[in-house]
Short mmCIF file of C-alpha atoms (C1' of nucleotides) in Angstrom, two decimals:
data_model
loop_
_atom_site.label_atom_id
_atom_site.label_comp_id
_atom_site.label_asym_id
_atom_site.label_seq_id
_atom_site.Cartn_x
_atom_site.Cartn_y
_atom_site.Cartn_z
CA MET J 124 -2.00 -18.66 23.64
CA ASN J 125 -0.25 -20.18 26.60
CA LYS J 126 2.73 -18.65 28.29
CA ALA J 127 6.19 -20.08 27.98
CA GLN J 128 6.90 -23.56 26.67
CA ALA J 129 4.66 -26.30 25.48
CA THR J 130 4.20 -25.10 21.92
CA THR J 131 2.00 -27.61 20.22
CA ARG J 132 2.28 -28.68 16.60
CA ILE J 133 -0.61 -26.41 15.64
CA GLN J 134 0.94 -23.45 17.41
CA LYS J 135 4.24 -23.89 15.65
CA ARG J 136 2.55 -24.15 12.30
CA ASN J 137 0.28 -21.14 12.79
CA VAL J 138 2.95 -18.91 14.22
CA ALA J 139 5.03 -19.68 11.16
CA ILE J 140 2.10 -19.04 8.83
CA ILE J 141 1.37 -15.72 10.51
CA ALA J 142 5.01 -14.66 10.41
CA GLU J 143 5.18 -15.43 6.71
CA ALA J 144 1.97 -13.53 6.00
CA ALA J 145 3.04 -10.60 8.17
CA LEU J 146 6.39 -10.41 6.42
CA GLU J 147 4.60 -10.18 3.11
CA VAL J 148 2.25 -7.46 4.28
CA PHE J 149 4.60 -5.42 6.46
CA SER J 150 7.36 -5.42 3.87
CA SER J 151 5.15 -4.07 1.16
CA HIS J 152 3.09 -1.58 3.15
CA GLY J 153 5.20 -0.66 6.15
CA PHE J 154 4.08 -1.01 9.75
CA ARG J 155 1.35 1.60 9.72
CA GLY J 156 0.30 0.74 6.20
CA ALA J 157 -0.34 -2.86 7.11
CA THR J 158 -3.59 -3.90 8.78
CA VAL J 159 -4.22 -6.88 10.97
CA ASP J 160 -7.10 -7.87 8.72
CA GLN J 161 -4.76 -7.92 5.76
CA ILE J 162 -2.30 -10.15 7.56
CA ALA J 163 -5.06 -12.42 8.77
CA LYS J 164 -6.47 -12.75 5.28
CA GLU J 165 -3.01 -13.41 3.85
CA ALA J 166 -2.49 -16.07 6.49
CA GLY J 167 -5.89 -17.61 5.87
CA LEU J 168 -6.94 -17.10 9.47
CA SER J 169 -9.58 -15.03 11.18
CA LYS J 170 -8.42 -11.89 12.90
CA PRO J 171 -9.26 -13.06 16.43
CA ASN J 172 -7.49 -16.29 15.70
CA LEU J 173 -4.40 -14.40 14.66
CA LEU J 174 -4.58 -12.35 17.83
CA TYR J 175 -4.77 -15.57 19.76
CA TYR J 176 -1.18 -16.29 18.70
CA PHE J 177 0.19 -12.77 18.95
CA PRO J 178 -1.09 -10.27 21.50
CA SER J 179 -0.98 -7.35 19.09
CA LYS J 180 0.03 -6.08 15.68
CA GLU J 181 3.07 -4.56 17.32
CA ALA J 182 4.06 -7.96 18.68
CA ILE J 183 3.96 -9.57 15.24
CA HIS J 184 6.14 -6.83 13.87
CA GLY J 185 8.53 -7.13 16.78
CA HIS J 186 8.74 -10.87 16.28
CA LEU J 187 9.68 -10.40 12.64
CA LEU J 188 12.32 -7.82 13.42
CA ALA J 189 13.81 -9.96 16.16
CA THR J 190 13.98 -12.98 13.89
CA LEU J 191 15.47 -10.87 11.12
CA MET J 192 18.11 -9.28 13.30
CA ASP J 193 19.20 -12.70 14.36
CA THR J 194 20.34 -13.60 10.86
CA TRP J 195 21.02 -10.12 9.52
CA LEU J 196 24.49 -9.85 11.02
CA ASP J 197 25.71 -13.31 10.09
CA PRO J 198 27.24 -12.43 6.72
CA LEU J 199 29.43 -9.79 8.32
CA ARG J 200 30.34 -12.08 11.19
CA ASP J 201 31.66 -14.50 8.63
CA LEU J 202 34.27 -12.05 7.42
CA ASP J 203 37.40 -13.97 8.31
CA PRO J 204 40.43 -12.04 9.62
CA GLU J 205 42.60 -14.96 8.58
CA GLY J 206 41.40 -15.03 5.00
CA GLU J 207 42.75 -13.36 1.89
CA PRO J 208 41.59 -9.73 2.24
CA LEU J 209 40.11 -9.03 -1.17
CA ASP J 210 38.51 -12.46 -1.32
CA GLU J 211 36.95 -11.92 2.07
CA VAL J 212 35.42 -8.61 1.09
CA LEU J 213 34.16 -9.95 -2.21
CA ALA J 214 32.72 -12.98 -0.48
CA TYR J 215 30.89 -10.64 1.89
CA VAL J 216 29.51 -8.72 -1.05
CA HIS J 217 28.43 -12.00 -2.55
CA ARG J 218 26.63 -13.08 0.60
CA LYS J 219 24.82 -9.77 0.82
CA ILE J 220 23.72 -10.03 -2.78
CA GLU J 221 22.41 -13.51 -2.15
CA ILE J 222 20.32 -12.12 0.67
CA SER J 223 18.92 -9.39 -1.54
CA ARG J 224 17.97 -12.11 -3.97
CA SER J 225 16.54 -14.62 -1.55
CA GLN J 226 15.15 -12.30 1.12
CA PRO J 227 14.06 -9.07 -0.50
CA ARG J 228 11.07 -8.75 1.79
CA GLU J 229 13.24 -8.95 4.87
CA SER J 230 15.46 -6.27 3.38
CA ARG J 231 12.49 -3.99 2.78
CA LEU J 232 11.15 -4.63 6.25
CA PHE J 233 14.48 -3.54 7.63
CA ALA J 234 14.66 -0.53 5.30
CA ASN J 235 11.20 0.56 6.39
CA GLU J 236 12.21 0.38 10.01
CA ILE J 237 15.34 2.45 9.47
CA LEU J 238 13.52 5.00 7.33
CA GLN J 239 11.03 5.59 10.12
CA GLY J 240 13.94 6.34 12.42
CA ALA J 241 14.49 2.79 13.69
CA PRO J 242 12.14 3.28 16.65
CA ARG J 243 12.23 -0.39 17.59
CA ILE J 244 15.78 -1.42 16.83
CA LEU J 245 17.87 1.64 17.57
CA PRO J 246 19.37 0.08 20.71
CA MET J 247 20.45 -2.92 18.69
CA LEU J 248 22.04 -0.68 16.06
CA LYS J 249 23.98 1.25 18.66
CA GLY J 250 24.96 -1.90 20.48
CA GLU J 251 25.36 -5.19 18.72
CA LEU J 252 25.62 -3.79 15.22
CA LYS J 253 28.06 -1.03 16.08
CA ASP J 254 30.27 -3.43 18.01
CA LEU J 255 30.40 -5.90 15.15
CA VAL J 256 31.09 -3.23 12.57
CA ASP J 257 33.81 -1.65 14.69
CA GLU J 258 35.43 -5.03 15.11
CA LYS J 259 35.41 -5.85 11.41
CA ALA J 260 36.43 -2.33 10.46
CA GLU J 261 39.49 -2.87 12.61
CA VAL J 262 40.27 -6.06 10.73
CA ILE J 263 40.00 -4.23 7.43
CA ARG J 264 42.09 -1.37 8.70
CA GLY J 265 44.75 -3.92 9.60
CA TRP J 266 44.70 -5.34 6.10
CA MET J 267 45.10 -1.88 4.66
CA ALA J 268 47.90 -0.98 7.03
CA ALA J 269 49.69 -4.14 5.94
CA GLY J 270 49.37 -3.08 2.32
CA ARG J 271 47.13 -6.00 1.49
CA LEU J 272 44.24 -3.71 0.51
CA ALA J 273 44.27 -0.20 -0.90
CA PRO J 274 43.58 2.32 1.85
CA ALA J 275 40.05 3.61 2.43
CA ASP J 276 37.77 4.34 5.36
CA PRO J 277 36.68 0.90 6.58
CA HIS J 278 33.38 2.05 8.04
CA HIS J 279 32.34 3.72 4.84
CA LEU J 280 33.51 0.68 2.93
CA ILE J 281 31.07 -1.40 4.93
CA PHE J 282 28.32 1.19 4.45
CA SER J 283 28.92 1.12 0.73
CA ILE J 284 28.55 -2.65 0.63
CA TRP J 285 25.28 -2.45 2.54
CA SER J 286 24.00 0.35 0.42
CA LEU J 287 24.86 -1.16 -2.93
CA THR J 288 23.63 -4.64 -2.25
CA GLN J 289 20.44 -3.73 -0.42
CA HIS J 290 19.58 -1.20 -3.08
CA TYR J 291 18.64 -4.01 -5.43
CA ALA J 292 16.12 -5.38 -2.97
CA ASP J 293 14.77 -2.12 -1.56
CA PHE J 294 14.59 -0.18 -4.80
CA ASP J 295 13.77 -3.15 -6.98
CA VAL J 296 10.81 -1.39 -8.56
CA GLN J 297 12.93 1.53 -9.64
CA VAL J 298 15.76 -0.62 -10.92
CA ARG J 299 13.38 -2.64 -13.04
CA ALA J 300 11.55 0.43 -14.27
CA VAL J 301 14.80 1.96 -15.47
CA LEU J 302 16.31 -1.19 -16.94
CA GLY J 303 13.10 -2.01 -18.76
CA PRO J 304 11.21 -5.24 -19.21
CA GLY J 305 14.06 -6.95 -21.06
CA VAL J 306 16.05 -7.59 -17.91
CA ALA J 307 14.88 -10.63 -15.98
CA ASP J 308 17.24 -10.51 -13.01
CA PRO J 309 19.05 -7.21 -12.41
CA LEU J 310 21.14 -8.85 -9.71
CA ILE J 311 23.11 -10.93 -12.19
CA ASP J 312 24.64 -7.90 -13.87
CA ALA J 313 24.76 -6.10 -10.56
CA GLU J 314 26.95 -8.74 -9.05
CA SER J 315 29.63 -8.59 -11.72
CA TYR J 316 29.50 -4.81 -11.61
CA LEU J 317 30.01 -4.84 -7.86
CA VAL J 318 32.85 -7.34 -8.06
CA THR J 319 34.58 -5.03 -10.51
CA LEU J 320 33.86 -2.00 -8.36
CA PHE J 321 35.29 -3.40 -5.16
CA THR J 322 38.19 -5.10 -6.90
CA ARG J 323 39.30 -1.81 -8.43
CA MET J 324 38.64 0.02 -5.20
CA LEU J 325 40.58 -2.32 -2.97
CA SER J 326 43.33 -3.90 -5.05
CA PRO J 327 46.61 -2.75 -3.54
CA GLY J 328 49.31 -1.15 -5.64
CA MET T 177 -10.09 26.88 -2.45
CA ASN T 178 -10.82 28.45 -5.79
CA LYS T 179 -10.13 26.75 -9.07
CA ALA T 180 -7.30 27.77 -11.36
CA GLN T 181 -5.51 31.08 -11.04
CA ALA T 182 -5.93 33.98 -8.68
CA THR T 183 -3.83 32.60 -5.85
CA THR T 184 -3.86 35.23 -3.17
CA ARG T 185 -0.98 36.05 -0.89
CA ILE T 186 -2.54 34.05 1.94
CA GLN T 187 -3.09 31.07 -0.29
CA LYS T 188 0.50 31.04 -1.44
CA ARG T 189 1.75 31.31 2.08
CA ASN T 190 -0.51 28.61 3.50
CA VAL T 191 0.09 26.17 0.67
CA ALA T 192 3.79 26.57 1.30
CA ILE T 193 3.36 26.11 5.04
CA ILE T 194 1.29 23.00 4.51
CA ALA T 195 3.76 21.55 2.03
CA GLU T 196 6.60 22.10 4.45
CA ALA T 197 4.68 20.53 7.32
CA ALA T 198 3.56 17.63 5.17
CA LEU T 199 7.12 16.98 4.00
CA GLU T 200 8.20 16.78 7.60
CA VAL T 201 5.44 14.39 8.57
CA PHE T 202 5.29 12.21 5.46
CA SER T 203 9.04 11.79 5.30
CA SER T 204 9.30 10.56 8.83
CA HIS T 205 6.18 8.40 9.03
CA GLY T 206 5.38 7.39 5.47
CA PHE T 207 2.08 8.04 3.74
CA ARG T 208 -0.07 5.75 5.83
CA GLY T 209 1.82 6.55 8.98
CA ALA T 210 1.13 10.25 8.63
CA THR T 211 -2.20 11.69 9.75
CA VAL T 212 -3.90 14.81 8.55
CA ASP T 213 -4.18 16.00 12.12
CA GLN T 214 -0.44 15.66 12.54
CA ILE T 215 0.23 17.69 9.43
CA ALA T 216 -2.30 20.31 10.46
CA LYS T 217 -0.74 20.60 13.89
CA GLU T 218 2.76 20.83 12.40
CA ALA T 219 1.50 23.54 10.07
CA GLY T 220 -0.24 25.40 12.86
CA LEU T 221 -3.60 25.17 11.11
CA SER T 222 -6.86 23.47 11.91
CA LYS T 223 -7.65 20.31 9.99
CA PRO T 224 -10.62 21.75 8.09
CA ASN T 225 -8.49 24.75 7.21
CA LEU T 226 -5.82 22.50 5.80
CA LEU T 227 -8.43 20.64 3.80
CA TYR T 228 -9.57 23.96 2.43
CA TYR T 229 -6.27 24.24 0.59
CA PHE T 230 -5.88 20.62 -0.44
CA PRO T 231 -8.85 18.41 -1.18
CA SER T 232 -7.37 15.37 0.55
CA LYS T 233 -4.39 13.82 2.26
CA GLU T 234 -3.64 12.06 -1.00
CA ALA T 235 -3.54 15.41 -2.79
CA ILE T 236 -0.97 16.84 -0.40
CA HIS T 237 1.22 13.82 -0.87
CA GLY T 238 0.83 14.01 -4.63
CA HIS T 239 1.74 17.67 -4.58
CA LEU T 240 4.95 16.93 -2.68
CA LEU T 241 5.89 14.11 -4.98
CA ALA T 242 5.26 16.18 -8.07
CA THR T 243 7.33 19.06 -6.75
CA LEU T 244 10.09 16.68 -5.79
CA MET T 245 10.19 14.92 -9.13
CA ASP T 246 10.58 18.23 -10.80
CA THR T 247 13.98 18.80 -9.21
CA TRP T 248 15.01 15.22 -8.62
CA LEU T 249 16.33 14.65 -12.10
CA ASP T 250 18.22 17.90 -12.48
CA PRO T 251 21.59 16.70 -11.17
CA LEU T 252 21.69 13.91 -13.74
CA ARG T 253 20.51 16.22 -16.50
CA ASP T 254 23.52 18.37 -15.77
CA LEU T 255 25.93 15.58 -16.67
CA ASP T 256 27.68 17.18 -19.62
CA PRO T 257 28.64 14.98 -22.61
CA GLU T 258 31.21 17.60 -23.55
CA GLY T 259 32.93 17.64 -20.18
CA GLU T 260 35.90 15.70 -18.89
CA PRO T 261 34.43 12.22 -18.16
CA LEU T 262 35.77 11.53 -14.68
CA ASP T 263 35.14 15.10 -13.58
CA GLU T 264 31.58 14.91 -14.82
CA VAL T 265 30.87 11.73 -12.90
CA LEU T 266 32.48 13.05 -9.74
CA ALA T 267 30.58 16.30 -10.08
CA TYR T 268 27.38 14.31 -10.33
CA VAL T 269 28.29 12.41 -7.17
CA HIS T 270 28.97 15.72 -5.51
CA ARG T 271 25.59 17.13 -6.50
CA LYS T 272 23.81 14.05 -5.21
CA ILE T 273 25.65 14.27 -1.91
CA GLU T 274 24.68 17.90 -1.58
CA ILE T 275 21.08 16.88 -2.00
CA SER T 276 21.37 14.22 0.68
CA ARG T 277 22.75 16.92 2.92
CA SER T 278 20.29 19.68 2.14
CA GLN T 279 17.17 17.66 1.36
CA PRO T 280 17.22 14.49 3.42
CA ARG T 281 13.48 14.61 3.97
CA GLU T 282 12.81 14.71 0.26
CA SER T 283 15.11 11.75 -0.16
CA ARG T 284 13.25 9.78 2.48
CA LEU T 285 9.91 10.72 0.98
CA PHE T 286 11.12 9.33 -2.32
CA ALA T 287 12.57 6.23 -0.68
CA ASN T 288 9.29 5.58 1.07
CA GLU T 289 7.41 5.81 -2.18
CA ILE T 290 9.75 3.37 -3.94
CA LEU T 291 9.75 0.95 -1.05
CA GLN T 292 5.96 0.76 -1.20
CA GLY T 293 6.25 -0.19 -4.85
CA ALA T 294 6.11 3.33 -6.28
CA PRO T 295 2.31 3.26 -6.65
CA ARG T 296 2.10 6.93 -7.54
CA ILE T 297 5.24 7.50 -9.58
CA LEU T 298 5.81 4.27 -11.45
CA PRO T 299 4.80 5.81 -14.80
CA MET T 300 7.31 8.57 -14.27
CA LEU T 301 10.03 6.06 -13.45
CA LYS T 302 9.31 4.04 -16.57
CA GLY T 303 9.04 7.15 -18.70
CA GLU T 304 10.93 10.29 -17.90
CA LEU T 305 13.47 8.71 -15.57
CA LYS T 306 14.25 5.73 -17.79
CA ASP T 307 14.67 7.98 -20.82
CA LEU T 308 17.06 10.27 -19.04
CA VAL T 309 19.08 7.42 -17.59
CA ASP T 310 19.28 5.65 -20.94
CA GLU T 311 20.49 8.85 -22.54
CA LYS T 312 23.19 9.49 -19.96
CA ALA T 313 24.19 5.84 -19.87
CA GLU T 314 24.84 6.12 -23.58
CA VAL T 315 27.08 9.12 -22.97
CA ILE T 316 29.04 7.18 -20.38
CA ARG T 317 29.26 4.16 -22.64
CA GLY T 318 30.74 6.44 -25.28
CA TRP T 319 33.37 7.69 -22.86
CA MET T 320 34.28 4.13 -21.97
CA ALA T 321 34.45 3.05 -25.60
CA ALA T 322 36.81 5.95 -26.25
CA GLY T 323 39.06 4.76 -23.45
CA ARG T 324 38.40 7.86 -21.37
CA LEU T 325 36.83 5.86 -18.54
CA ALA T 326 37.48 2.30 -17.43
CA PRO T 327 34.77 0.01 -18.73
CA ALA T 328 31.76 -0.84 -16.56
CA ASP T 329 28.02 -1.19 -16.94
CA PRO T 330 26.78 2.43 -17.20
CA HIS T 331 23.32 1.69 -15.80
CA HIS T 332 24.70 0.01 -12.75
CA LEU T 333 27.20 2.81 -12.40
CA ILE T 334 24.32 5.24 -12.13
CA PHE T 335 22.45 2.96 -9.72
CA SER T 336 25.54 2.79 -7.56
CA ILE T 337 25.76 6.56 -7.39
CA TRP T 338 22.12 6.83 -6.39
CA SER T 339 22.43 4.08 -3.88
CA LEU T 340 25.59 5.33 -2.21
CA THR T 341 24.62 8.95 -1.97
CA GLN T 342 21.00 8.50 -0.94
CA HIS T 343 22.03 5.95 1.64
CA TYR T 344 23.37 8.72 3.84
CA ALA T 345 20.02 10.50 3.85
CA ASP T 346 17.71 7.49 3.98
CA PHE T 347 19.69 5.41 6.47
CA ASP T 348 21.01 8.35 8.43
CA VAL T 349 19.90 6.86 11.74
CA GLN T 350 21.80 3.66 11.10
CA VAL T 351 24.91 5.44 9.88
CA ARG T 352 24.99 7.61 12.98
CA ALA T 353 24.26 4.69 15.28
CA VAL T 354 27.22 2.77 13.88
CA LEU T 355 29.65 5.66 13.70
CA GLY T 356 28.81 6.74 17.21
CA PRO T 357 28.17 10.14 18.71
CA GLY T 358 31.66 11.47 17.91
CA VAL T 359 30.86 12.00 14.26
CA ALA T 360 29.00 15.23 13.59
CA ASP T 361 28.51 14.99 9.83
CA PRO T 362 28.99 11.56 8.29
CA LEU T 363 28.68 13.07 4.83
CA ILE T 364 32.05 14.80 5.07
CA ASP T 365 33.97 11.54 5.29
CA ALA T 366 31.50 9.90 2.97
CA GLU T 367 32.23 12.36 0.21
CA SER T 368 35.97 11.78 0.19
CA TYR T 369 35.38 8.04 0.39
CA LEU T 370 33.08 8.19 -2.59
CA VAL T 371 35.46 10.35 -4.60
CA THR T 372 38.15 7.74 -4.01
CA LEU T 373 35.79 4.92 -4.85
CA PHE T 374 34.65 6.29 -8.19
CA THR T 375 38.09 7.56 -9.10
CA ARG T 376 39.60 4.12 -8.68
CA MET T 377 36.64 2.52 -10.38
CA LEU T 378 36.65 4.72 -13.42
CA SER T 379 40.20 5.89 -14.01
CA PRO T 380 41.27 4.46 -17.36
CA GLY T 381 44.46 2.45 -17.75
"C1'" DG B 252 -15.84 -41.77 25.57
"C1'" DC B 253 -15.34 -38.11 28.40
"C1'" DA B 254 -13.02 -34.32 30.67
"C1'" DT B 255 -9.51 -31.07 30.03
"C1'" DT B 256 -7.00 -28.26 27.47
"C1'" DG B 257 -6.15 -25.94 23.26
"C1'" DT B 258 -8.23 -23.56 19.08
"C1'" DT B 259 -11.50 -20.88 16.34
"C1'" DT B 260 -14.88 -17.49 15.43
"C1'" DG B 261 -19.09 -14.14 15.09
"C1'" DA B 262 -20.38 -10.24 17.27
"C1'" DC B 263 -18.97 -6.34 19.33
"C1'" DC B 264 -16.38 -2.10 21.10
"C1'" DA B 265 -13.73 2.18 21.35
"C1'" DA B 266 -10.51 4.97 19.30
"C1'" DA B 267 -8.50 6.93 15.39
"C1'" DA B 268 -8.70 9.01 11.16
"C1'" DG B 269 -10.28 11.13 6.68
"C1'" DG B 270 -13.45 14.18 5.38
"C1'" DT B 271 -17.90 17.47 5.40
"C1'" DC B 272 -20.64 21.53 6.46
"C1'" DA B 273 -22.81 25.52 7.94
"C1'" DA B 274 -21.85 29.39 10.22
"C1'" DA B 275 -18.75 32.83 11.75
"C1'" DG B 276 -14.77 35.87 11.04
"C1'" DC B 277 -11.80 38.55 8.15
"C1'" DC B 278 -10.13 41.31 4.28
"C1'" DA B 279 -10.09 44.13 0.22
"C1'" DC B 280 -12.00 47.30 -2.42
"C1'" DG B 281 -15.45 50.41 -4.39
"C1'" DC K 228 -17.97 51.70 5.73
"C1'" DG K 229 -20.44 48.11 3.73
"C1'" DT K 230 -20.69 44.24 0.67
"C1'" DG K 231 -18.91 40.16 -1.56
"C1'" DG K 232 -15.56 36.95 -1.61
"C1'" DC K 233 -11.89 34.61 0.87
"C1'" DT K 234 -10.56 32.17 5.16
"C1'" DT K 235 -11.24 29.75 9.45
"C1'" DT K 236 -13.32 26.64 12.60
"C1'" DG K 237 -16.37 23.76 15.94
"C1'" DA K 238 -19.24 20.15 15.54
"C1'" DC K 239 -20.26 16.25 13.26
"C1'" DC K 240 -20.32 12.00 10.18
"C1'" DT K 241 -18.54 7.64 8.44
"C1'" DT K 242 -15.24 4.24 7.79
"C1'" DT K 243 -11.37 1.85 9.23
"C1'" DT K 244 -8.92 -0.48 12.49
"C1'" DG K 245 -6.76 -2.64 16.60
"C1'" DG K 246 -8.43 -5.33 19.95
"C1'" DT K 247 -11.94 -8.09 23.18
"C1'" DC K 248 -15.07 -11.74 24.66
"C1'" DA K 249 -18.02 -15.40 25.37
"C1'" DA K 250 -19.35 -19.26 23.31
"C1'" DA K 251 -18.64 -22.98 20.09
"C1'" DC K 252 -15.55 -26.31 18.40
"C1'" DA K 253 -11.47 -29.56 18.10
"C1'" DA K 254 -7.77 -32.46 20.04
"C1'" DT K 255 -5.53 -34.98 23.47
"C1'" DG K 256 -4.83 -37.95 27.24
"C1'" DC K 257 -6.74 -40.93 30.62
#
DNA sequence: GCATTGTTTGACCAAAAGGTCAAAGCCACG
DNA sequence: CGTGGCTTTGACCTTTTGGTCAAACAATGC
């Protein structure tokens, strides 16, 4: 593929097709578990053709992670210091649940990366992510200090939101196995459970 | 290796060494990401020697999973229907946190397996695990009906305990990256946060 | 309609990885 | 102290896999 600009129509289309296929394969087999042949087959392209658009398997994976990271932080960014505290937190929970519903593969891709020790995105976690979390934790701490939320460790509050919402994407198989075949969408009940949980946790007084 | 009984001293020792090495390698690289050579090296044995004790890479992995499953359910089994409801739930949270602290590799091994779609343990999830969870969920539902716990979906309550406690083992890298180098053991603060969380969530009245 | 640039692929390569085997080494016990 | 079974290993085999390359095949612009 050519160097910088000048992406043709075909390039745009095929890069998108490959990314979609790679997301499917990487998210369900992990980086090492995925093969380039698998991705190529999923994308409906030949392997050399795929490697014409990305220089290596690593590069495809990196591309996915970069794209993901770009949108992964948005829901937290949207936490508004000027808003009503409990509403803001619940809205954040809601946004995260929507992501687990609409982008479970992205969530699993991310989970895989972290589980392996985050070899490729550790700098980003220590930098961009930490900065954002620290900033929003400070906002929450302010709300608590003002008596507008019940006191609790803001960092662990954020961790608990991540953990609980992503659980339904990452551990989907287990959730469904335990709930049984009668439950079509575990996230529906999960959402009202989580609203209750965080409301009781954070309501002042 | 020989067939059924008659495990010699050396066999016992080497099987244990291999299991330990394999846990280390599988938990940090996943099944596909781990290589037999890596495990052999970690165990301080030659590859053929390792394959003298286990017939295949698959078999080692299966052995680990089976061993793990055996102890994985114990903390939930110990939830006592005759105990004080809130204390029982908090004690369960405590046990799960202890496991995240003492057996993070086992937790990651399990997480890896679920993330890949639980190919090897799905039957167990749908059988043994579901049965146990249903049973304990019924106990919790009884407590709630009797007004001894605030009402909430018992299944999702259990999921939330799993999710929150395992998060600190599985996503350890992320937690540490965000908290920064000043925090030695995130689980200390996590435990008091979680006690608060479930106390507020479940206290009746 | 042709030259230039972009796209696709069959054939191929080297390295990695799971696994085998025969032979050698070791150990326990009569 | 020697024999039979247990343990260990170097060498080897096969398959999988990431990646290359030259040549064929489109598309685009003049």
